[in-house]
Tab-separated table of C-alpha atoms in Angstrom:
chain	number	residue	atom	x	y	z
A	142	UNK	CA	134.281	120.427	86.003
A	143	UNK	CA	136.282	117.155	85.347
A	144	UNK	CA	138.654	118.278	88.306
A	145	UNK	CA	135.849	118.368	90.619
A	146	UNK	CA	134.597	115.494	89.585
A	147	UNK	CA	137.813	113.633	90.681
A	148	UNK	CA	138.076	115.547	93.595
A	149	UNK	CA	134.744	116.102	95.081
A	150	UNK	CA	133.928	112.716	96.917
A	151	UNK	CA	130.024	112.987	95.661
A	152	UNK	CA	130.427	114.055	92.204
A	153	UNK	CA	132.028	111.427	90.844
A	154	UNK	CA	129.190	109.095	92.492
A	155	UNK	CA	125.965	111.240	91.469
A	156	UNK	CA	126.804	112.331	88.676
A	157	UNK	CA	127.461	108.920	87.399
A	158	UNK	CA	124.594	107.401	89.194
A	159	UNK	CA	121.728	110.442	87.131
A	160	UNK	CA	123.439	109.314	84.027
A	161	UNK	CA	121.996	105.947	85.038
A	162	UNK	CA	118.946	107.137	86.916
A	163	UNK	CA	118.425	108.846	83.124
A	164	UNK	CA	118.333	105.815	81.283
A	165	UNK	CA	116.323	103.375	83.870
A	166	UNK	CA	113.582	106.821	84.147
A	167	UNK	CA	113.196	106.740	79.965
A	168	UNK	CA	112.613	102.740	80.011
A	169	UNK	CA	110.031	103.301	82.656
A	170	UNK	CA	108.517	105.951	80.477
A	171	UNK	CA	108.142	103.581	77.652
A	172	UNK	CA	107.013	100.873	79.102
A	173	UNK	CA	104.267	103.138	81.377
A	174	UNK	CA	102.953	104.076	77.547
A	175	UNK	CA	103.617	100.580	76.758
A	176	UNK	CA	101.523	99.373	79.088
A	177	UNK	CA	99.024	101.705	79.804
A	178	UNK	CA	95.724	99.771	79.579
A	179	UNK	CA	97.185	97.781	82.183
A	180	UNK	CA	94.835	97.923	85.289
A	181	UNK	CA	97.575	98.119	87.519
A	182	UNK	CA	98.504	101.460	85.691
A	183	UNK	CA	95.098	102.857	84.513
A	184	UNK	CA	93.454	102.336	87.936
A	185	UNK	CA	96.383	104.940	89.598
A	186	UNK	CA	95.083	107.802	87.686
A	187	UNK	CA	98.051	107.292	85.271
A	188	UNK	CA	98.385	111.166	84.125
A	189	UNK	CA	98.750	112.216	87.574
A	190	UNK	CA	101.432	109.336	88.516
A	191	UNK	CA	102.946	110.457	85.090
A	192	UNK	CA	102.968	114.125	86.743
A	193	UNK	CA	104.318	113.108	89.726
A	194	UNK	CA	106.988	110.723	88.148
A	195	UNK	CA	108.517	114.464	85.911
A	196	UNK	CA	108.911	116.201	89.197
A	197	UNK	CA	110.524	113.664	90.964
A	198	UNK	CA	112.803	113.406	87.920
A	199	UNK	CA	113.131	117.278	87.937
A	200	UNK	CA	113.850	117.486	91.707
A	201	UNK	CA	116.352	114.716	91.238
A	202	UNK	CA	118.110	116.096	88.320
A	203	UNK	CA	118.491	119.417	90.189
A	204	UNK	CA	119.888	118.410	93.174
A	205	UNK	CA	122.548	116.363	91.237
A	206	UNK	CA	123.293	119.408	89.654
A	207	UNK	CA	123.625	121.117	93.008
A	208	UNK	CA	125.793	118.669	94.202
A	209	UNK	CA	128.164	118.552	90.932
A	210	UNK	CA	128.634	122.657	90.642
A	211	UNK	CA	128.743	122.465	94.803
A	212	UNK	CA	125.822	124.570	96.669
A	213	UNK	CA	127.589	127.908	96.409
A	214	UNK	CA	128.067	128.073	92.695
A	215	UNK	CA	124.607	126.537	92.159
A	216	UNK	CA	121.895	129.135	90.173
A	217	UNK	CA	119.342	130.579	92.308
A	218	UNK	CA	116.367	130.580	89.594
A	219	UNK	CA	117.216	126.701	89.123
A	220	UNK	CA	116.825	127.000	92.805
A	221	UNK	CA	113.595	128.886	92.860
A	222	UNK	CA	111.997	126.725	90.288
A	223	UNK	CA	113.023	123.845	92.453
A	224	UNK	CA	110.945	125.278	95.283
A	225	UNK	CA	108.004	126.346	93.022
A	226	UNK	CA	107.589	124.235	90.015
A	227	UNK	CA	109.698	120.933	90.878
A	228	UNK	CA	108.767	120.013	94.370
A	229	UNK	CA	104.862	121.268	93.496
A	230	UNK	CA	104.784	118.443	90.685
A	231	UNK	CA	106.043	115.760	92.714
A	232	UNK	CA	104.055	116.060	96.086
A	233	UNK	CA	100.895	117.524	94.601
A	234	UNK	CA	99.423	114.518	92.745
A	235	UNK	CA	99.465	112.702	95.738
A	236	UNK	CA	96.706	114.404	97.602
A	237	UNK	CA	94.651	114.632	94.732
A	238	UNK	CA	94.663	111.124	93.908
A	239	UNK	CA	93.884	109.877	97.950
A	240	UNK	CA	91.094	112.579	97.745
A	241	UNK	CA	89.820	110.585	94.583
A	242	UNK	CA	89.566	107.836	96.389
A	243	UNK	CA	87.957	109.253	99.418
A	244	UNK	CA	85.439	110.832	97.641
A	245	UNK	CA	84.905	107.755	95.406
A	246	UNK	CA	84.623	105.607	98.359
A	247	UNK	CA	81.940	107.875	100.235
A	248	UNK	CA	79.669	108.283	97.108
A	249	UNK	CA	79.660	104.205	97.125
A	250	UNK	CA	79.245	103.463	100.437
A	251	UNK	CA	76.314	106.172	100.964
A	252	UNK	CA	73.235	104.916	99.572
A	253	UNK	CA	71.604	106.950	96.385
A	254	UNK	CA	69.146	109.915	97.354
A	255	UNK	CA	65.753	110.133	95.305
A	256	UNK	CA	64.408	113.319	94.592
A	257	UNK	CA	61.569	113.315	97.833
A	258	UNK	CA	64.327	112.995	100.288
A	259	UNK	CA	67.154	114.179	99.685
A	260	UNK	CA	65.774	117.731	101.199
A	261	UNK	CA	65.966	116.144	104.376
A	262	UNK	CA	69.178	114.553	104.628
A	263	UNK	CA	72.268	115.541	106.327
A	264	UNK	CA	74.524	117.751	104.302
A	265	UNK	CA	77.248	115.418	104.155
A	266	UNK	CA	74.779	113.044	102.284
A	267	UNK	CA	73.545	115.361	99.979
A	268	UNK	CA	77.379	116.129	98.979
A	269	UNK	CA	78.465	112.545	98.470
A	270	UNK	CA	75.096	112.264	96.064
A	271	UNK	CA	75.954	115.174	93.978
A	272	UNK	CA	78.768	113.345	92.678
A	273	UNK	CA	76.815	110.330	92.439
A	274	UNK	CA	74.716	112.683	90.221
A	275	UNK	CA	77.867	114.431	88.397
A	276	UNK	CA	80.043	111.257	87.493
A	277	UNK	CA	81.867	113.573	85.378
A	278	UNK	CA	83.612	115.353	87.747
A	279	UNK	CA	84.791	112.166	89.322
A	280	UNK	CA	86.603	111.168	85.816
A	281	UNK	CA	90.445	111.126	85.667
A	282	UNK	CA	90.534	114.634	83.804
A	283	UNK	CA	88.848	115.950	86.187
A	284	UNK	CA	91.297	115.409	88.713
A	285	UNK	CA	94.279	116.142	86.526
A	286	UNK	CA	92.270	119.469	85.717
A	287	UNK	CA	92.528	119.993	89.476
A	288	UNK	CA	95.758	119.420	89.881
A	289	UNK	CA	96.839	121.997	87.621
A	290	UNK	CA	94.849	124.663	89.060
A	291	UNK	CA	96.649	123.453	92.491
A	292	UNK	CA	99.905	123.710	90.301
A	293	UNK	CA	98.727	126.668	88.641
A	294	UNK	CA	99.047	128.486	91.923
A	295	UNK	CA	101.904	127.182	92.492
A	296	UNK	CA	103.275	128.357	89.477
A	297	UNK	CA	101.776	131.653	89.971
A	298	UNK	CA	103.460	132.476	93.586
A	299	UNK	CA	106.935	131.438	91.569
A	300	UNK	CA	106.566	133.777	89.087
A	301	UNK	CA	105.754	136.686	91.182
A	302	UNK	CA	108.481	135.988	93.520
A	303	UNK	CA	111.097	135.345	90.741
A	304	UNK	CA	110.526	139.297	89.267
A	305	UNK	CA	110.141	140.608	92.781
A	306	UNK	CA	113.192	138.965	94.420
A	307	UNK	CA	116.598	140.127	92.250
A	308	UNK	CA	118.482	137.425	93.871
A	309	UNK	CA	115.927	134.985	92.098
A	310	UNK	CA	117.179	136.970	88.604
A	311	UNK	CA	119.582	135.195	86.181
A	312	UNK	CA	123.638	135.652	87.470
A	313	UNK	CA	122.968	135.166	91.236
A	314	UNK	CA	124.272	132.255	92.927
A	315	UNK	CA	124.479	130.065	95.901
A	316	UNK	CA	121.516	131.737	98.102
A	317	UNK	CA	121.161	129.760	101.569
A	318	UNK	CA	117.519	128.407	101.468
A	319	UNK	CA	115.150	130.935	103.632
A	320	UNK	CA	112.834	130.410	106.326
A	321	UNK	CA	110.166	130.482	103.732
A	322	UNK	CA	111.604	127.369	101.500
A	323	UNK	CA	111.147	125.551	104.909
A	324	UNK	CA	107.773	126.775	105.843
A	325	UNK	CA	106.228	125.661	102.308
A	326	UNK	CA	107.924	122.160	102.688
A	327	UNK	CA	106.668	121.776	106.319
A	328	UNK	CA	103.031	122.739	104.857
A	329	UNK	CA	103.327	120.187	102.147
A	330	UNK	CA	104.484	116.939	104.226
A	331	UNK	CA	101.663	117.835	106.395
A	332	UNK	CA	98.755	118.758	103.850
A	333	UNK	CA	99.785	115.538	101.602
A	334	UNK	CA	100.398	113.409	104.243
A	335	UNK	CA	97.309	114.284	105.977
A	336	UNK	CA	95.194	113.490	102.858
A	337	UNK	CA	97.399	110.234	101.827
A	338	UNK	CA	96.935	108.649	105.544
A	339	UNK	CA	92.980	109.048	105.439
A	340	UNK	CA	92.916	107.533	102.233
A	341	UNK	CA	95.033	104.679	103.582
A	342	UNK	CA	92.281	104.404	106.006
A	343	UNK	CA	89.695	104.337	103.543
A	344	UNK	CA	91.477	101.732	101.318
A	345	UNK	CA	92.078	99.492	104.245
A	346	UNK	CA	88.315	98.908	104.236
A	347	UNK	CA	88.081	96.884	100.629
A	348	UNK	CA	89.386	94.313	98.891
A	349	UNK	CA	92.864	95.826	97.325
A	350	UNK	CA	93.973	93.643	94.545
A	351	UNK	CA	96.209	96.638	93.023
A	352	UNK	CA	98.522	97.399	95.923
A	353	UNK	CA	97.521	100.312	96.431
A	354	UNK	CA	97.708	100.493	100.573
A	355	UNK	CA	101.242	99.106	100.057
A	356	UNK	CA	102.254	102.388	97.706
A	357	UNK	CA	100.363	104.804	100.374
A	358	UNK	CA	102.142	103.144	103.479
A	359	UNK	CA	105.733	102.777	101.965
A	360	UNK	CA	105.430	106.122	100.179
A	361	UNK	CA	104.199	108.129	104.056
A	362	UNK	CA	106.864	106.334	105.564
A	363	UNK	CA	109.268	107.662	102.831
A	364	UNK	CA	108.135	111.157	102.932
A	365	UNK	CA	108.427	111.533	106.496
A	366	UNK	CA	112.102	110.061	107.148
A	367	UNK	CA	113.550	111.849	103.995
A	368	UNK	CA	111.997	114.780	103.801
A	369	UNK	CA	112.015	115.470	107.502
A	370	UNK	CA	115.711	114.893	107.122
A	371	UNK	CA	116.280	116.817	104.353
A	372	UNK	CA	114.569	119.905	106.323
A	373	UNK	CA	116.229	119.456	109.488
A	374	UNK	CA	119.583	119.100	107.880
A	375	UNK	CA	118.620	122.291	105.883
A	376	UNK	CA	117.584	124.133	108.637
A	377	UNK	CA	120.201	123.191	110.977
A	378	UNK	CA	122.871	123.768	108.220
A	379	UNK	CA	125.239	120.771	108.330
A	380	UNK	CA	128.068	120.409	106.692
A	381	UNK	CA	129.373	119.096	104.120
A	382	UNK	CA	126.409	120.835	102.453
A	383	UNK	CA	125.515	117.951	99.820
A	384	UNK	CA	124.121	115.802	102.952
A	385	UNK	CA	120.469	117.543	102.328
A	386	UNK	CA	120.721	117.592	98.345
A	387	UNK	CA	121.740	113.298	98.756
A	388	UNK	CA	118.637	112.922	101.704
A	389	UNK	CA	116.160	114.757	98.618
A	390	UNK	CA	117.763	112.136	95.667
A	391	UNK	CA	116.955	109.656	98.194
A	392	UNK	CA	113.489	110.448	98.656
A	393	UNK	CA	112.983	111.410	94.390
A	394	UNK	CA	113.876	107.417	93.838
A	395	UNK	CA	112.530	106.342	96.699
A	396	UNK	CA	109.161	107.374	95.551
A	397	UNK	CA	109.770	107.036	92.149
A	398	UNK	CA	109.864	103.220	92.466
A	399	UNK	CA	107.301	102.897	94.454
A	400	UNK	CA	103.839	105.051	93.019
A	401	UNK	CA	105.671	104.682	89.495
A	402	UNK	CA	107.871	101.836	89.073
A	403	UNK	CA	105.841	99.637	91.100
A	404	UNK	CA	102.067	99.658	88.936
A	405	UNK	CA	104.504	99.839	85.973
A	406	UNK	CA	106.514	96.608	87.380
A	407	UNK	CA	102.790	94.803	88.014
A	408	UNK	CA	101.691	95.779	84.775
A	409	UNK	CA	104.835	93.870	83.126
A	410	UNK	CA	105.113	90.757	85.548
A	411	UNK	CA	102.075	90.269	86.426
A	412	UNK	CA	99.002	88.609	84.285
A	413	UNK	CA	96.055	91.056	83.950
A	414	UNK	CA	93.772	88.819	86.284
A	415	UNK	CA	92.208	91.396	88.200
A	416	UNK	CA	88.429	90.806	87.218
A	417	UNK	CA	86.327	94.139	88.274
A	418	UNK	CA	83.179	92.039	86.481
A	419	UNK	CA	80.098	91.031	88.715
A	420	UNK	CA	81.455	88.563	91.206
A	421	UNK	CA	78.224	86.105	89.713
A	422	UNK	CA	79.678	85.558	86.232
A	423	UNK	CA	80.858	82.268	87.130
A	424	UNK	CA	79.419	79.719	89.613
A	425	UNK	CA	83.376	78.731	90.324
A	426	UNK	CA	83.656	82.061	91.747
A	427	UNK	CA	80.674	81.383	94.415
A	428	UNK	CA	81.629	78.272	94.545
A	429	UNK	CA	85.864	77.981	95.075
A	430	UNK	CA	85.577	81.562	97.221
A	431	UNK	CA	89.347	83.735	97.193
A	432	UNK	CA	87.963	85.321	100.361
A	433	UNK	CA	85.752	86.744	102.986
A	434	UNK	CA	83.609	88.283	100.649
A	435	UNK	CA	82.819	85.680	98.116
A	436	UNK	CA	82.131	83.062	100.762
A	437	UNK	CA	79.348	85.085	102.098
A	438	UNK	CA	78.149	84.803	98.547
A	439	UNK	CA	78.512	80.889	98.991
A	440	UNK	CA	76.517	80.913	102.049
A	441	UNK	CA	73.448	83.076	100.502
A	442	UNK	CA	74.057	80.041	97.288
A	443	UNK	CA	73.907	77.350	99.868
A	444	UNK	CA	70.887	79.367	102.070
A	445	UNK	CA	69.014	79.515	98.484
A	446	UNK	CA	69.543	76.105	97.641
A	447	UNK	CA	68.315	74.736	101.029
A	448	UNK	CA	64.952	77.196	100.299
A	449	UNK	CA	64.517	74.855	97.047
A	450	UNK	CA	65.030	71.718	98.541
A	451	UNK	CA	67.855	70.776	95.970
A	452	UNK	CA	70.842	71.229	98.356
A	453	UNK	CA	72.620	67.834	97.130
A	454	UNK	CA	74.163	69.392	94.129
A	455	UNK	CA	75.863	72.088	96.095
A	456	UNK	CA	77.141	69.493	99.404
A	457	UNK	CA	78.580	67.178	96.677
A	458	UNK	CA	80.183	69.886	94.496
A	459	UNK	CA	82.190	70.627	98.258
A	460	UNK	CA	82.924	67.048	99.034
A	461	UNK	CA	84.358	65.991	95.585
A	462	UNK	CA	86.743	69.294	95.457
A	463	UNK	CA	88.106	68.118	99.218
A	464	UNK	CA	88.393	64.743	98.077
A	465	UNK	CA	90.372	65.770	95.009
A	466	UNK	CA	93.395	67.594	97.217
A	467	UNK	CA	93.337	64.733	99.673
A	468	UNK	CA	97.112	63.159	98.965
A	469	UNK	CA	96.650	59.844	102.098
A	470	UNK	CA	95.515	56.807	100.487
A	471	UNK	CA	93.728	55.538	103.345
A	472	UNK	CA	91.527	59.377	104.004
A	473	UNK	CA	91.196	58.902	100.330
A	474	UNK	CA	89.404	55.899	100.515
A	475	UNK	CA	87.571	56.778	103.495
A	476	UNK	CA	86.272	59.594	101.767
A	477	UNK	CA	85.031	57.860	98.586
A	478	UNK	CA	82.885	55.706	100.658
A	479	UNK	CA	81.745	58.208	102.270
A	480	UNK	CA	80.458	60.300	99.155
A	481	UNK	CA	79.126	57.003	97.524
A	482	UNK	CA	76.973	56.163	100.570
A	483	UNK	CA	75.690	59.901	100.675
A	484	UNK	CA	75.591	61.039	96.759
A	485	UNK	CA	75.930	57.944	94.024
A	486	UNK	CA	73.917	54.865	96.244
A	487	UNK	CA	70.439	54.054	94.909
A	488	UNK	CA	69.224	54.333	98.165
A	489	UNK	CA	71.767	57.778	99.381
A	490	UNK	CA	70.345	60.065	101.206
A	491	UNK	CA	71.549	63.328	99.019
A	492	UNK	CA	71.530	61.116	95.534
A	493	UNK	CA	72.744	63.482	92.981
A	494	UNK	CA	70.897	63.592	89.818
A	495	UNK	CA	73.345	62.585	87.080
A	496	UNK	CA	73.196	59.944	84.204
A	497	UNK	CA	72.930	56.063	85.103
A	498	UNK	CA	76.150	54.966	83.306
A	499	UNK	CA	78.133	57.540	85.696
A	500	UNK	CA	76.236	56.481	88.832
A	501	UNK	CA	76.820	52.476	88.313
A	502	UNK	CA	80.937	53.160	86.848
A	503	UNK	CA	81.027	54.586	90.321
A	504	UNK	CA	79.026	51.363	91.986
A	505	UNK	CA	81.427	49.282	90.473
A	506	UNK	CA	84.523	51.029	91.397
A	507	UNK	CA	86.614	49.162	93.955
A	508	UNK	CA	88.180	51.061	96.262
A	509	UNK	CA	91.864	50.142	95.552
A	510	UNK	CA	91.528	51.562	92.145
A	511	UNK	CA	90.718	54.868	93.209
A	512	UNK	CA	92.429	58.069	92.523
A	513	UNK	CA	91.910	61.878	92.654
A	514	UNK	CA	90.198	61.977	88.899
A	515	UNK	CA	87.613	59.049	90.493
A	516	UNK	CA	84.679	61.531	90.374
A	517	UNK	CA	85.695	63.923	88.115
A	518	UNK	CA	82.929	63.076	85.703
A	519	UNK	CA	80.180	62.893	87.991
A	520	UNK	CA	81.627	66.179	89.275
A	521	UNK	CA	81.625	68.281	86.038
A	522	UNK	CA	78.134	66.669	85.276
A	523	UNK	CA	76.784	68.176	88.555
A	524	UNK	CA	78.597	71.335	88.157
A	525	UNK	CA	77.386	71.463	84.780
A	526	UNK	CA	73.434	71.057	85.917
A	527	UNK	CA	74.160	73.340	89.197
A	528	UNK	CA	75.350	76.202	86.529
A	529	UNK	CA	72.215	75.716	84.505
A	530	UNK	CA	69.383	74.617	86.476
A	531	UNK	CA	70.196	76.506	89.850
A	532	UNK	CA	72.947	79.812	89.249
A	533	UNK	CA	70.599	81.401	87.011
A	534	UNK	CA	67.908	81.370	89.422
A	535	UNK	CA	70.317	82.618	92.348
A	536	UNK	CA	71.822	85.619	90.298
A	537	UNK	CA	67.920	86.830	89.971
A	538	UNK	CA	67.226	86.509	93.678
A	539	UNK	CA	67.449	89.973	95.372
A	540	UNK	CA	70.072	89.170	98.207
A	541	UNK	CA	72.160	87.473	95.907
A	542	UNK	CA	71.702	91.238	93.776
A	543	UNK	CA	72.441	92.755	96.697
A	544	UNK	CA	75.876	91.079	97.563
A	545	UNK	CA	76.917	91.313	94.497
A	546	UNK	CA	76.406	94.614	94.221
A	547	UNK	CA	78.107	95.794	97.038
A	548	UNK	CA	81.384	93.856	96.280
A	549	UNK	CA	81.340	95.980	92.774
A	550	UNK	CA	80.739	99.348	94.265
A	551	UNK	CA	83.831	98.509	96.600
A	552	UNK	CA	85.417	97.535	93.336
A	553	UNK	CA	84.286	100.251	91.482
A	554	UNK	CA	85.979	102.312	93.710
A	555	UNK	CA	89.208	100.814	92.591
A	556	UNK	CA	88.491	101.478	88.958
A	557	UNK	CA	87.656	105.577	89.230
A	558	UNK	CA	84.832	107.541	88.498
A	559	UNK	CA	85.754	107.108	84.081
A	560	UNK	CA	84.349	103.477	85.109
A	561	UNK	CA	81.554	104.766	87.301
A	562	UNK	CA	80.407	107.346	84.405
A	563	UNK	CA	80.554	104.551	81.163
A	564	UNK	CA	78.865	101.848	83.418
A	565	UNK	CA	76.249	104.305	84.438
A	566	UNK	CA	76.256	106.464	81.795
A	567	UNK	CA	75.668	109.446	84.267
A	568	UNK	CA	72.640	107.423	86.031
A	569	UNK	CA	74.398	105.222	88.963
A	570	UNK	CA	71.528	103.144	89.901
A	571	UNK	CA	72.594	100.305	91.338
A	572	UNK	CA	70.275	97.556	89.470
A	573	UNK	CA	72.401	98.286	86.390
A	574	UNK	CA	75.361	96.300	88.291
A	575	UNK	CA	74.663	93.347	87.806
């Protein structure tokens, strides 16, 4: 073995290169159960990235071994195994996971049935609202319980074929892969892929704070380069033979860092600041929008606020957070006159209903001793009495329910159905949102 290590000119590199892959795979592994509570990590379905993560490692590890003892000397059950057990446990928690998200996503987006109609409603419906129904089966277990009966077959069709075939028997060596081995991988790019590009279609429709269409996209794109390589070099039977065992290490890394390294990466670096909460918690949030969404939240704020007549609170909240990033000295002061003729004058058109001793600090201010902290105090004052005399009112109102609501059933799709069972405890109606 040491001879062909010095001689073979990709023994020497892969086999040094597992011994490393070895290590870096076992520090993943503790920080993954380091780290587990991480949302970055429990949001993936972490047993089934866990899954996926020992048959990558077991694909890898055997084609290193292929490529150290050569192809011809290689065992044929390690082989079989390879095909049956190995290459199962990598690709299979893929589709499982994008059809958790599929289905999670259509029992959101389809409104709840009540008993009267749900008779008359299109079967699709009626399916998406038996899981709404049955939050249980939409749990994490229950998709790792499904991915072992999909393994279990697996498993089963290996066994058969390992008593059945002799060359699959213990002391046979170097079999050429058969039209079969090519047929099941062909059958697996295109059944996972299939499954992983309509949940990328799916995810591209809400707010993804957890990276999750980046994993789907890189990971396709992987899978169909390397694998398609890896059968077409196979099949086509070019030489030196290690070329199709290096294009399958390739793609066992390649997808290793990204659906298992990466969420464990996030949930290291990163600061758990994902908030899956109602998106009215805080008035900042309606307030300071992060995107599309939220600022249709500040427009329904602003919309109720107008309804009330007590819109002044919410136009000088705006003007004082522009005025505060505004660097030129000369917009600057433009723009405090402007705000003290419109909010702080006696006689202002939007007067803003903070104490006297603010309001006449502000009179008195002369305009070259402004700064950016100049109306900080009348600012957290009038945040202060928006947040207590106005939110509370707004969070009540039903389109400001309604809103809110749908952002966390997009959201909720991002957490899993363990989230949609303990917030609902079995009942998803949504006025328990909120």
């Amino acid at each position: 073995m040491a001879l062909d290590l010095l001689n073979s000119p990709y023994a020497l590199l892969f086999g040094s290169f597992w011994i490393f892959w070895s290590c870096y795979f076992i520090f993943n592994l503790a920080l993954f159960f380091k780290n587990q509570n991480s949302f970055y990590i429990k949001n993936r379905a972490p047993w089934l990235i866990f899954c996926s993560a020992l048959g990558q490692y077991g694909m890898m590890t055997s084609l290193t071994f292929k490529i150290l003892l050569t192809p011809a000397d290689f065992p044929n059950i390690i082989d079989h195994w390879f095909i049956w057990l190995m290459i199962p446990l990598h690709l299979i928690p893929y589709p499982v996971r994008s059809l958790r998200f599929i289905i999670l996503y259509n029992v959101n987006d389809n409104p709840e049935l009540t008993d009267e109609n749900r008779a008359t409603q299109p079967c699709p419906k009626r399916f998406w609202d038996w899981f709404r129904r049955h939050p249980k089966f939409l749990t994490d277990k229950a998709f790792l319980i499904f991915n072992w009966c999909l393994m279990a077959i697996a498993i089963v069709i290996g066994l058969v074929r390992n008593i059945v075939e002799e060359t699959n028997w213990p002391g046979h060596y170097g079999a050429p892969n058969s039209t079969l081995f090519f047929a099941w991988c062909i059958f697996l790019l295109i059944a996972v892929s299939f499954f992983l590009w309509v949940a990328y279609y799916y995810i591209g429709k809400v707010n993804d704070g957890l990276y999750y269409n980046f994993e789907i996209a890189a990971i396709g794109i992987i899978w169909f380069v390397f694998i398609g390589l890896y059968i077409i070099l196979g099949w086509a039977k070019v030489q030196p033979a290690e070329i199709q065992s290096i294009m399958g290490i390739i793609l066992c890394v390649a997808s290793f860092l990204v659906s298992f390294g990466l969420p464990v990466q996030l949930a290291v670096v990163k600061p758990p600041n994902v908030n899956f909460g109602s998106a009215l918690d805080k008035i900042e949030t309606i307030m300071e929008p992060a995107n599309e969404e939220l600022k249709k939240g500040k427009d329904l704020f602003r919309e109720f606020l107008t309804q009330r007549a007590c819109e002044e609170g919410f136009m000088f909240y705006d003007a004082v957070k522009k005025y505060q990033k505004e660097s030129d000295s000369e917009k600057r002061q433009e723009m405090f006159r402007i705000i003290k003729r419109k909010y702080i004058e006696n006689d202002a058109i939007c007067h803003i209903n903070i104490d006297s001793n603010e309001i006449n600090r502000l009179l008195e201010l002369k305009e070259e001793n402004i700064s950016n902290e100049t109306f900080n105090a009348a600012f957290e004052k009038n945040k202060y009495l928006l947040q207590v005399d106005q939110f509370p009112h707004f969070k009540c109102s039903a389109k400001a329910k309604a809103w809110a609501n749908e952002i966390l059933k997009k959201k909720t799709l991002l957490m899993g159905g363990d989230y949609l069972a303990t917030k609902s405890g079995g009942n998803t109606n949504n006025s328990n949102t909120v």
